[in-house]
CSV table of C-alpha atoms in Angstrom, one decimal:
chain,number,residue,atom,x,y,z
A,429,MET,CA,84.3,40.3,11.9
A,430,GLU,CA,86.4,37.2,12.6
A,431,THR,CA,86.0,34.5,10.0
A,432,VAL,CA,87.2,30.9,9.5
A,433,GLU,CA,90.0,32.2,7.3
A,434,PHE,CA,91.1,34.7,10.0
A,435,TYR,CA,91.2,32.1,12.8
A,436,TYR,CA,92.8,29.5,10.4
A,437,SER,CA,95.6,32.0,9.4
A,438,GLN,CA,96.1,32.9,13.0
A,439,ALA,CA,96.4,29.3,14.0
A,440,LYS,CA,98.8,28.5,11.1
A,441,ASN,CA,101.1,31.3,12.2
A,442,PHE,CA,101.1,30.0,15.8
A,443,TYR,CA,101.7,26.5,14.7
A,444,ASN,CA,104.6,27.5,12.4
A,445,ASN,CA,106.1,29.2,15.5
A,446,LYS,CA,105.5,26.1,17.6
A,447,ASP,CA,103.1,28.0,19.9
A,448,TYR,CA,100.7,25.0,20.1
A,449,THR,CA,98.5,26.3,22.9
A,450,HIS,CA,97.4,29.4,21.0
A,451,ALA,CA,97.4,27.5,17.6
A,452,LEU,CA,94.9,25.1,19.2
A,453,GLU,CA,92.7,27.9,20.6
A,454,SER,CA,92.5,29.6,17.2
A,455,ILE,CA,91.8,26.5,15.1
A,456,GLN,CA,89.1,25.4,17.5
A,457,LYS,CA,87.4,28.8,17.1
A,458,ALA,CA,87.6,28.3,13.3
A,459,ILE,CA,86.0,24.9,13.5
A,460,THR,CA,83.3,26.3,15.6
A,461,ILE,CA,82.4,28.6,12.8
A,462,ASP,CA,82.6,25.8,10.1
A,463,ASN,CA,83.3,22.3,11.1
A,464,ARG,CA,83.3,21.0,7.6
A,465,ASN,CA,86.4,23.0,6.6
A,466,PHE,CA,89.0,20.4,5.4
A,467,ASN,CA,92.1,22.7,6.1
A,468,CYS,CA,91.0,23.3,9.6
A,469,TRP,CA,90.7,19.6,10.5
A,470,PHE,CA,94.1,19.0,8.7
A,471,LEU,CA,95.8,21.6,11.0
A,472,ILE,CA,94.2,20.5,14.2
A,473,THR,CA,95.1,16.9,13.5
A,474,GLU,CA,98.8,17.9,13.0
A,475,ILE,CA,98.7,20.0,16.2
A,476,TYR,CA,97.4,17.1,18.3
A,477,LEU,CA,100.0,14.8,16.7
A,478,ASP,CA,102.8,17.2,17.5
A,479,LEU,CA,101.5,17.4,21.1
A,480,ASN,CA,101.4,13.6,21.2
A,481,ARG,CA,97.7,13.8,22.1
A,482,ILE,CA,96.9,10.7,20.0
A,483,GLU,CA,93.3,10.1,21.0
A,484,GLU,CA,92.3,13.6,20.0
A,485,ALA,CA,94.2,13.3,16.8
A,486,SER,CA,92.4,10.0,16.1
A,487,SER,CA,89.1,11.6,16.5
A,488,CYS,CA,90.1,14.5,14.2
A,489,VAL,CA,91.6,12.3,11.5
A,490,ILE,CA,88.4,10.2,11.2
A,491,THR,CA,86.5,13.4,10.4
A,492,LEU,CA,89.3,14.4,7.9
A,493,ILE,CA,89.0,11.2,5.9
A,494,ASN,CA,85.2,11.5,6.0
A,495,LEU,CA,85.5,14.9,4.5
A,496,ASP,CA,87.8,13.7,1.7
A,497,VAL,CA,88.4,10.0,1.5
A,498,ASN,CA,90.7,10.4,-1.5
A,499,ASN,CA,93.2,12.8,0.1
A,500,SER,CA,96.6,11.1,0.4
A,501,HIS,CA,97.9,13.3,3.2
A,502,ALA,CA,94.8,12.5,5.3
A,503,TRP,CA,95.7,8.8,5.1
A,504,TYR,CA,99.3,9.7,5.9
A,505,LEU,CA,98.1,11.4,9.1
A,506,ARG,CA,95.8,8.4,9.8
A,507,THR,CA,98.9,6.2,9.5
A,508,ARG,CA,100.8,8.3,12.0
A,509,VAL,CA,97.8,8.2,14.4
A,510,LEU,CA,97.7,4.4,14.1
A,511,ILE,CA,101.3,4.1,14.9
A,512,GLY,CA,100.8,6.3,18.0
A,513,LEU,CA,98.0,3.9,19.0
A,514,LYS,CA,100.4,0.9,18.4
A,515,ARG,CA,98.0,-0.5,15.8
A,516,TYR,CA,100.9,-1.3,13.4
A,517,ASP,CA,99.1,-3.7,11.0
A,518,GLU,CA,96.3,-1.2,10.4
A,519,ALA,CA,99.0,1.5,10.0
A,520,LEU,CA,100.4,-0.4,7.1
A,521,ILE,CA,97.1,-0.7,5.4
A,522,SER,CA,96.5,3.1,5.9
A,523,SER,CA,100.1,3.8,4.6
A,524,ASN,CA,99.4,1.6,1.5
A,525,LYS,CA,96.3,3.7,0.9
A,526,SER,CA,98.3,7.0,1.0
A,527,LEU,CA,100.8,5.6,-1.5
A,528,GLU,CA,98.0,4.3,-3.7
A,529,LEU,CA,96.7,7.9,-4.0
A,530,ASN,CA,100.2,9.4,-4.3
A,531,ASN,CA,103.1,7.0,-4.9
A,532,THR,CA,105.8,9.7,-5.6
A,533,ASN,CA,105.8,11.3,-2.1
A,534,TYR,CA,109.1,10.6,-0.3
A,535,LYS,CA,107.6,10.9,3.2
A,536,TYR,CA,104.9,8.4,2.4
A,537,GLN,CA,107.4,5.9,0.9
A,538,LYS,CA,109.8,6.3,3.9
A,539,LEU,CA,107.0,5.8,6.5
A,540,ASN,CA,105.7,2.8,4.6
A,541,ASN,CA,109.1,1.2,4.5
A,542,ASN,CA,109.7,1.9,8.2
A,543,ILE,CA,106.4,0.1,9.1
A,544,LYS,CA,107.2,-2.9,6.9
A,545,GLU,CA,110.7,-3.2,8.5
A,546,PHE,CA,109.2,-2.9,12.0
A,547,LEU,CA,106.6,-5.6,11.2
A,548,ASP,CA,109.2,-7.9,9.8
A,549,PHE,CA,111.5,-7.4,12.8
A,550,ARG,CA,108.6,-8.1,15.2
A,551,THR,CA,107.7,-11.3,13.3
A,552,ASN,CA,111.3,-12.5,13.2
A,553,LYS,CA,111.7,-11.8,16.9
A,554,ASN,CA,108.5,-13.7,17.7
A,555,SER,CA,109.6,-16.6,15.6
A,556,THR,CA,113.1,-16.6,17.3
A,557,THR,CA,111.4,-16.6,20.7
A,558,VAL,CA,109.3,-19.6,19.9
A,559,ASN,CA,112.3,-21.5,18.4
A,560,ASN,CA,114.6,-20.9,21.4
A,561,SER,CA,111.9,-22.0,23.8
A,562,SER,CA,110.9,-25.2,21.9
A,563,VAL,CA,111.7,-28.4,23.7
A,564,ASN,CA,112.7,-30.3,20.6
A,565,ASN,CA,114.3,-27.4,18.8
A,566,LYS,CA,112.2,-27.8,15.6
A,567,THR,CA,112.2,-24.9,13.1
A,568,THR,CA,109.1,-22.9,13.6
A,569,GLU,CA,107.3,-21.6,10.5
A,570,LYS,CA,107.3,-17.8,10.2
A,571,LYS,CA,103.8,-16.5,10.6
A,572,THR,CA,102.3,-13.2,9.7
A,573,PRO,CA,101.6,-11.2,12.9
A,574,GLN,CA,97.9,-11.3,14.0
A,575,LYS,CA,96.1,-8.1,14.9
A,576,GLU,CA,96.1,-7.9,18.7
A,577,LYS,CA,92.7,-8.3,20.1
A,578,ILE,CA,91.9,-5.3,22.3
A,579,PHE,CA,88.7,-6.8,23.8
A,580,ASN,CA,88.2,-10.4,24.8
A,581,PRO,CA,85.0,-10.6,26.9
A,582,ILE,CA,84.7,-13.2,29.5
A,583,ASN,CA,81.1,-12.6,30.8
A,584,LYS,CA,77.8,-13.3,29.2
A,585,TYR,CA,75.0,-11.0,30.4
A,586,GLU,CA,72.0,-13.0,29.4
A,587,SER,CA,69.6,-11.7,32.1
A,588,ILE,CA,67.6,-8.5,31.7
A,589,PHE,CA,67.8,-8.1,35.4
A,590,LYS,CA,71.6,-8.2,35.3
A,591,VAL,CA,71.7,-5.6,32.4
A,592,ILE,CA,69.5,-3.1,34.2
A,593,SER,CA,70.8,-3.7,37.7
A,594,SER,CA,71.0,-0.5,39.8
A,595,SER,CA,74.7,-1.4,40.5
A,596,ASN,CA,75.4,-0.7,36.8
A,597,ILE,CA,74.6,3.0,37.3
A,598,GLN,CA,77.8,3.3,39.3
A,599,LEU,CA,79.6,1.2,36.7
A,600,PHE,CA,78.6,3.7,34.0
A,601,LYS,CA,79.8,6.5,36.1
A,602,ASP,CA,83.2,5.0,36.7
A,603,LYS,CA,84.0,3.3,33.4
A,604,LYS,CA,83.9,4.5,29.8
A,605,LEU,CA,85.6,3.8,26.5
A,606,ASN,CA,88.5,5.6,25.0
A,607,SER,CA,89.1,6.4,21.3
A,608,GLU,CA,91.6,3.6,20.7
A,609,ILE,CA,89.3,0.9,21.9
A,610,TYR,CA,86.2,2.5,20.4
A,611,TYR,CA,87.5,2.6,16.8
A,612,ASN,CA,89.1,-0.8,17.2
A,613,LEU,CA,85.7,-2.2,18.0
A,614,LEU,CA,84.1,-0.4,14.9
A,615,ASP,CA,87.0,-1.7,12.7
A,616,ASN,CA,86.4,-5.2,13.9
A,617,VAL,CA,82.8,-5.1,12.9
A,618,MET,CA,83.6,-4.1,9.4
A,619,GLU,CA,86.6,-6.5,9.1
A,620,ASP,CA,84.4,-9.5,10.0
A,621,VAL,CA,81.9,-8.5,7.2
A,622,LEU,CA,84.4,-7.6,4.5
A,623,LYS,CA,86.1,-11.0,4.8
A,624,LYS,CA,82.9,-12.5,3.4
A,625,ILE,CA,82.4,-10.1,0.5
A,626,ASP,CA,83.9,-10.0,-3.0
A,627,LYS,CA,84.3,-6.3,-3.7
A,628,ASN,CA,85.2,-7.0,-7.2
A,629,SER,CA,82.0,-8.8,-8.0
A,630,LYS,CA,80.4,-7.9,-11.3
A,631,ALA,CA,76.9,-8.1,-9.7
A,632,HIS,CA,74.4,-5.2,-10.2
A,633,ILE,CA,74.8,-2.4,-7.7
A,634,TYR,CA,71.4,-3.2,-6.1
A,635,ASN,CA,72.5,-6.9,-5.5
A,636,LYS,CA,75.9,-5.8,-4.1
A,637,ILE,CA,74.3,-3.4,-1.5
A,638,THR,CA,71.6,-6.0,-0.7
A,639,GLN,CA,74.2,-8.6,0.0
A,640,PHE,CA,76.3,-6.2,2.1
A,641,VAL,CA,73.3,-5.1,4.2
A,642,SER,CA,72.1,-8.7,4.7
A,643,TYR,CA,75.3,-9.5,6.6
A,644,PHE,CA,74.1,-7.1,9.3
A,645,ALA,CA,70.4,-7.5,9.4
A,646,GLU,CA,67.6,-9.7,7.9
A,647,ILE,CA,65.8,-8.0,5.0
A,648,GLN,CA,62.1,-8.5,4.6
A,649,TYR,CA,60.2,-7.1,1.6
A,650,GLU,CA,56.7,-6.0,2.3
A,651,SER,CA,54.3,-3.0,2.2
A,652,ILE,CA,54.6,-0.7,5.3
A,653,ASP,CA,52.0,1.8,6.4
A,654,ASN,CA,53.1,5.4,6.0
A,655,ALA,CA,56.7,4.5,5.3
A,656,ASP,CA,59.1,3.0,2.7
A,657,GLY,CA,61.4,1.3,5.2
A,658,LEU,CA,61.5,0.3,8.8
A,659,TYR,CA,64.2,-1.1,11.1
A,660,SER,CA,63.7,-2.9,14.4
A,661,CYS,CA,65.5,-5.6,16.3
A,662,ASN,CA,68.0,-6.8,13.5
A,663,VAL,CA,65.2,-6.8,10.8
A,664,ILE,CA,64.9,-4.3,7.9
A,665,LYS,CA,61.5,-4.2,6.3
A,666,ILE,CA,61.4,-2.4,3.0
A,667,ASP,CA,58.8,-1.7,0.3
A,668,ARG,CA,60.5,-2.6,-3.0
A,669,SER,CA,57.9,-1.1,-5.3
A,670,GLY,CA,59.9,2.0,-6.1
A,671,LYS,CA,62.8,2.6,-8.3
A,672,ILE,CA,66.2,0.9,-7.6
A,673,THR,CA,67.8,4.2,-6.4
A,674,LYS,CA,65.1,4.7,-3.8
A,675,THR,CA,65.5,1.2,-2.6
A,676,ILE,CA,69.2,1.6,-2.2
A,677,ALA,CA,68.7,4.8,-0.3
A,678,ILE,CA,66.2,3.1,2.1
A,679,LEU,CA,68.7,0.2,2.6
A,680,ILE,CA,71.5,2.6,3.6
A,681,HIS,CA,69.1,4.6,5.9
A,682,GLU,CA,67.9,1.4,7.7
A,683,LEU,CA,71.4,0.0,7.9
A,684,ALA,CA,72.5,3.2,9.7
A,685,HIS,CA,69.8,2.6,12.3
A,686,HIS,CA,71.2,-0.9,12.8
A,687,LEU,CA,74.8,0.3,13.1
A,688,LEU,CA,73.8,2.9,15.6
A,689,SER,CA,72.2,0.2,17.7
A,690,GLU,CA,75.3,-1.9,17.2
A,691,ILE,CA,77.5,0.9,18.5
A,692,PHE,CA,75.5,1.0,21.7
A,693,GLU,CA,75.7,-2.8,21.9
A,694,LEU,CA,79.5,-2.8,21.5
A,695,TYR,CA,79.7,0.0,24.2
A,696,LEU,CA,77.7,-2.1,26.6
A,697,MET,CA,79.7,-5.2,25.8
A,698,TYR,CA,82.9,-3.4,26.7
A,699,LEU,CA,81.5,-2.0,30.0
A,700,PHE,CA,80.1,-5.3,31.1
A,701,ASN,CA,83.1,-7.2,29.6
A,702,SER,CA,80.4,-9.4,28.1
A,703,LYS,CA,79.9,-11.3,24.8
A,704,LYS,CA,76.9,-10.1,22.8
A,705,THR,CA,73.6,-11.4,24.1
A,706,ASP,CA,69.8,-11.0,23.3
A,707,ALA,CA,69.5,-9.0,26.6
A,708,ILE,CA,72.3,-6.5,25.7
A,709,GLU,CA,70.8,-6.0,22.2
A,710,ALA,CA,67.3,-5.5,23.8
A,711,PHE,CA,68.7,-2.8,26.2
A,712,ALA,CA,70.6,-1.0,23.4
A,713,TRP,CA,67.5,-0.9,21.3
A,714,TYR,CA,65.3,0.3,24.2
A,715,VAL,CA,67.8,3.1,24.9
A,716,LEU,CA,67.5,4.5,21.4
A,717,ASN,CA,63.7,4.5,21.5
A,718,PHE,CA,62.4,5.3,25.0
A,719,LYS,CA,62.5,9.1,24.6
A,720,GLU,CA,61.4,11.3,21.7
A,721,GLU,CA,64.8,13.2,21.5
A,722,TYR,CA,66.6,9.9,21.1
A,723,LEU,CA,64.2,8.8,18.3
A,724,LEU,CA,64.9,12.2,16.7
A,725,MET,CA,68.6,11.7,17.1
A,726,ASN,CA,68.3,8.2,15.5
A,727,GLU,CA,66.5,9.5,12.5
A,728,TYR,CA,68.9,12.4,12.1
A,729,CYS,CA,71.8,10.1,12.2
A,730,ALA,CA,70.3,7.7,9.6
A,731,HIS,CA,69.4,10.6,7.2
A,732,THR,CA,73.0,12.0,7.5
A,733,VAL,CA,74.5,8.7,6.6
A,734,GLU,CA,72.0,8.1,3.7
A,735,ASN,CA,72.6,11.6,2.4
A,736,TYR,CA,76.4,11.2,2.5
A,737,PHE,CA,76.3,8.2,0.1
A,738,MET,CA,73.4,9.2,-2.2
A,739,PRO,CA,73.6,11.9,-5.0
A,740,PHE,CA,72.9,15.5,-3.5
A,741,GLN,CA,69.6,15.7,-5.4
A,742,TYR,CA,68.3,12.8,-3.5
A,743,ASN,CA,69.1,14.2,0.0
A,744,ASN,CA,66.0,14.3,2.3
A,745,TYR,CA,64.9,14.4,6.0
A,746,GLU,CA,61.5,12.9,5.7
A,747,SER,CA,61.4,10.5,8.7
A,748,PHE,CA,63.3,13.0,10.8
A,749,ASN,CA,60.6,15.6,10.1
A,750,ARG,CA,57.9,13.2,11.0
A,751,VAL,CA,59.4,12.8,14.5
A,752,LEU,CA,60.0,16.5,14.7
A,753,LYS,CA,56.2,17.1,14.7
A,754,LYS,CA,56.1,15.7,18.2
A,755,PHE,CA,58.1,18.8,19.4
A,756,ASN,CA,56.8,22.3,20.0
A,757,LEU,CA,59.0,24.6,17.9
A,758,SER,CA,57.9,27.7,19.9
A,759,ASN,CA,59.2,26.1,23.1
A,760,SER,CA,62.8,26.9,24.0
A,761,GLU,CA,63.2,23.6,26.0
A,762,ASP,CA,62.1,21.6,22.9
A,763,ILE,CA,64.4,23.6,20.6
A,764,GLU,CA,67.2,22.7,23.0
A,765,LYS,CA,66.3,19.0,22.8
A,766,ILE,CA,66.2,19.2,19.0
A,767,ASN,CA,69.6,20.8,18.8
A,768,PHE,CA,71.1,18.2,21.1
A,769,ALA,CA,69.5,15.4,19.1
A,770,THR,CA,70.8,16.7,15.8
A,771,LYS,CA,74.3,17.2,17.2
A,772,LEU,CA,74.5,13.8,18.7
A,773,GLY,CA,72.9,12.3,15.6
A,774,ASN,CA,75.6,13.9,13.5
A,775,THR,CA,78.3,12.7,15.9
A,776,PHE,CA,77.3,9.0,15.5
A,777,ALA,CA,76.7,9.5,11.7
A,778,GLN,CA,80.4,10.4,11.3
A,779,ASP,CA,81.4,7.2,12.9
A,780,ILE,CA,79.0,5.1,10.8
A,781,ILE,CA,80.2,6.9,7.7
A,782,TYR,CA,83.8,5.9,8.7
A,783,MET,CA,82.7,2.3,9.0
A,784,LEU,CA,80.8,2.2,5.7
A,785,ASN,CA,83.6,3.9,3.8
A,786,LYS,CA,85.5,0.7,4.2
A,787,TYR,CA,83.0,-0.9,1.8
A,788,PHE,CA,81.6,2.0,-0.2
A,789,ASP,CA,84.7,2.7,-2.3
A,790,ASP,CA,84.8,5.2,-5.2
A,791,ASN,CA,83.6,2.6,-7.8
A,792,LEU,CA,80.6,1.7,-5.8
A,793,LYS,CA,79.7,5.4,-5.3
A,794,LYS,CA,79.9,5.8,-9.0
A,795,GLU,CA,77.6,2.9,-9.6
A,796,ILE,CA,75.1,4.5,-7.3
A,797,LYS,CA,75.2,7.7,-9.2
A,798,LYS,CA,74.9,5.9,-12.5
A,799,GLN,CA,71.8,4.1,-11.3
A,800,PHE,CA,70.4,7.4,-10.1
A,801,ILE,CA,70.7,8.7,-13.7
A,802,LEU,CA,69.3,5.5,-15.2
A,803,ASP,CA,66.3,5.8,-12.9
A,804,GLY,CA,65.6,9.4,-14.1
A,805,CYS,CA,66.1,10.8,-10.6
A,806,VAL,CA,67.4,14.1,-11.8
A,807,LEU,CA,67.0,17.4,-10.0
A,808,LYS,CA,64.2,16.2,-7.8
A,809,ILE,CA,64.1,18.3,-4.7
A,810,PHE,CA,63.4,16.3,-1.6
A,811,GLU,CA,62.3,17.5,1.8
A,812,GLY,CA,65.0,19.3,3.8
A,813,THR,CA,65.1,20.6,7.4
A,814,LYS,CA,66.0,23.8,9.0
A,815,PHE,CA,67.7,21.9,11.8
A,816,LYS,CA,70.5,20.6,9.7
A,817,THR,CA,73.8,20.8,11.5
A,818,ASN,CA,77.6,20.3,11.0
A,819,ASP,CA,78.2,20.3,14.7
A,820,PHE,CA,79.2,17.2,16.6
A,821,PHE,CA,80.8,16.1,19.9
A,822,ASN,CA,84.4,15.1,20.2
A,823,ASP,CA,85.2,11.6,21.4
A,824,GLU,CA,85.5,12.5,25.1
A,825,MET,CA,82.1,14.3,25.2
A,826,LYS,CA,80.5,11.6,23.0
A,827,PHE,CA,81.5,8.9,25.6
A,828,ASP,CA,80.2,11.1,28.4
A,829,LYS,CA,76.9,11.4,26.6
A,830,ILE,CA,76.6,7.7,26.0
A,831,ASN,CA,77.3,7.0,29.7
A,832,ALA,CA,74.7,9.6,30.8
A,833,ILE,CA,72.1,8.1,28.4
A,834,LEU,CA,72.7,4.6,29.8
A,835,ILE,CA,72.3,5.8,33.4
A,836,GLU,CA,69.1,7.7,32.4
A,837,SER,CA,67.8,4.6,30.7
A,838,ILE,CA,68.3,2.3,33.7
A,839,ILE,CA,66.6,4.9,36.1
A,840,TYR,CA,63.7,5.4,33.6
A,841,ILE,CA,63.2,1.6,33.2
A,842,ARG,CA,63.2,1.0,37.0
A,843,THR,CA,60.8,3.9,37.7
A,844,HIS,CA,58.4,3.5,34.7
A,845,PHE,CA,58.1,-0.3,34.8
A,846,GLY,CA,59.9,-0.7,31.4
A,847,PHE,CA,61.0,-4.2,32.3
A,848,LEU,CA,58.2,-5.9,30.3
A,849,GLU,CA,59.0,-4.0,27.2
A,850,LEU,CA,62.6,-5.0,27.5
A,851,VAL,CA,61.6,-8.7,27.9
A,852,ASN,CA,59.5,-8.4,24.7
A,853,TYR,CA,62.5,-6.9,22.8
A,854,LYS,CA,64.7,-9.7,24.1
A,855,ARG,CA,62.2,-12.3,22.9
A,856,ILE,CA,62.2,-10.7,19.4
A,857,PHE,CA,66.0,-10.6,19.2
A,858,ARG,CA,66.2,-14.2,20.3
A,859,LYS,CA,63.8,-15.3,17.6
A,860,VAL,CA,65.5,-13.3,14.8
A,861,ASN,CA,69.0,-14.3,15.8
A,862,LYS,CA,68.0,-18.0,15.7
A,863,ARG,CA,67.0,-17.8,12.0
């Protein structure tokens, strides 16, 4: 019987002999069997890099880092990917991370020096150009190169009618994101927030996470019927009556809901070439709620993110299982919908984990575990699910799925009179955003 080890060994031999086509076929079979295998993702990333298929390598290396954020060679491969994407300032940050984890590796040192020399050369070249073109020949101060903005929207889609126009169906068929732009947009979201946060703060872990989450969404503390937390339209409602560990888990869970909605907003902003508006936020939120399988996907995504950052003993799928009750588990069509929802939910969860790992460093994760022990939350078994999956869509398929969902949503709104619901969402977003 063919195993992960069999296909990995086969792929490694093909790769060493520079037979990349067969190496790729074998390693993809290995990942199909177990897509949490670190060595397999290592090898497929290197294959894509050698083939100069940078976007595929970018997608793979994100998974690689999510599987082991402290692996120096994973950060080295991430550096090479960023160089291939011409994101040199980010490549230097990634290279510094690989050296931080292993400062004796000659390859890491050499690549780090090469990036620094290139950035210095680019800076000097830009300064020289400015000086030569100056009318009064004044010396221009040398400036650190700014990260090039990959997306500068010029439109402002403020009308619900414009957002759900039937002409957008063709737009969604013709235009979609690519990996470079997608991860740049995710990075920008986190960079904007991290500029405002002191990661070395001596504050309690609960206060740190609360402060971080509040940069994304408004937090309201109140009792909620049949739930410990709730997210809707940029507001997180949470019952704070439980232990601190439980509250932290709820905050991470609800933040994941917000970030999933944010991903759809960013996607729409890019397709429309528009700044963020209440109308775009309303449509993105509607998209994630108008069908039960998308509600299920949303919950699976949030649980996967929560479970990643919380101690294993705290992992649960409570809200996912509540939505699951709406499906007929003896119906093959419903089972197909569930499997699609969990795979897509896991896909987005990997992207959100990638984003949050920029804030949740090892020290913060240790503080969460310490609080877990202080709260006495030891060996308590929470509710699992038989639909847990490690499968996810690659970037190309992910973008195809998003476009298909957006098209489906517009058609549904226009045929099921969903306009009034959208208007109500827009009104709520406007009210919250003004506070």
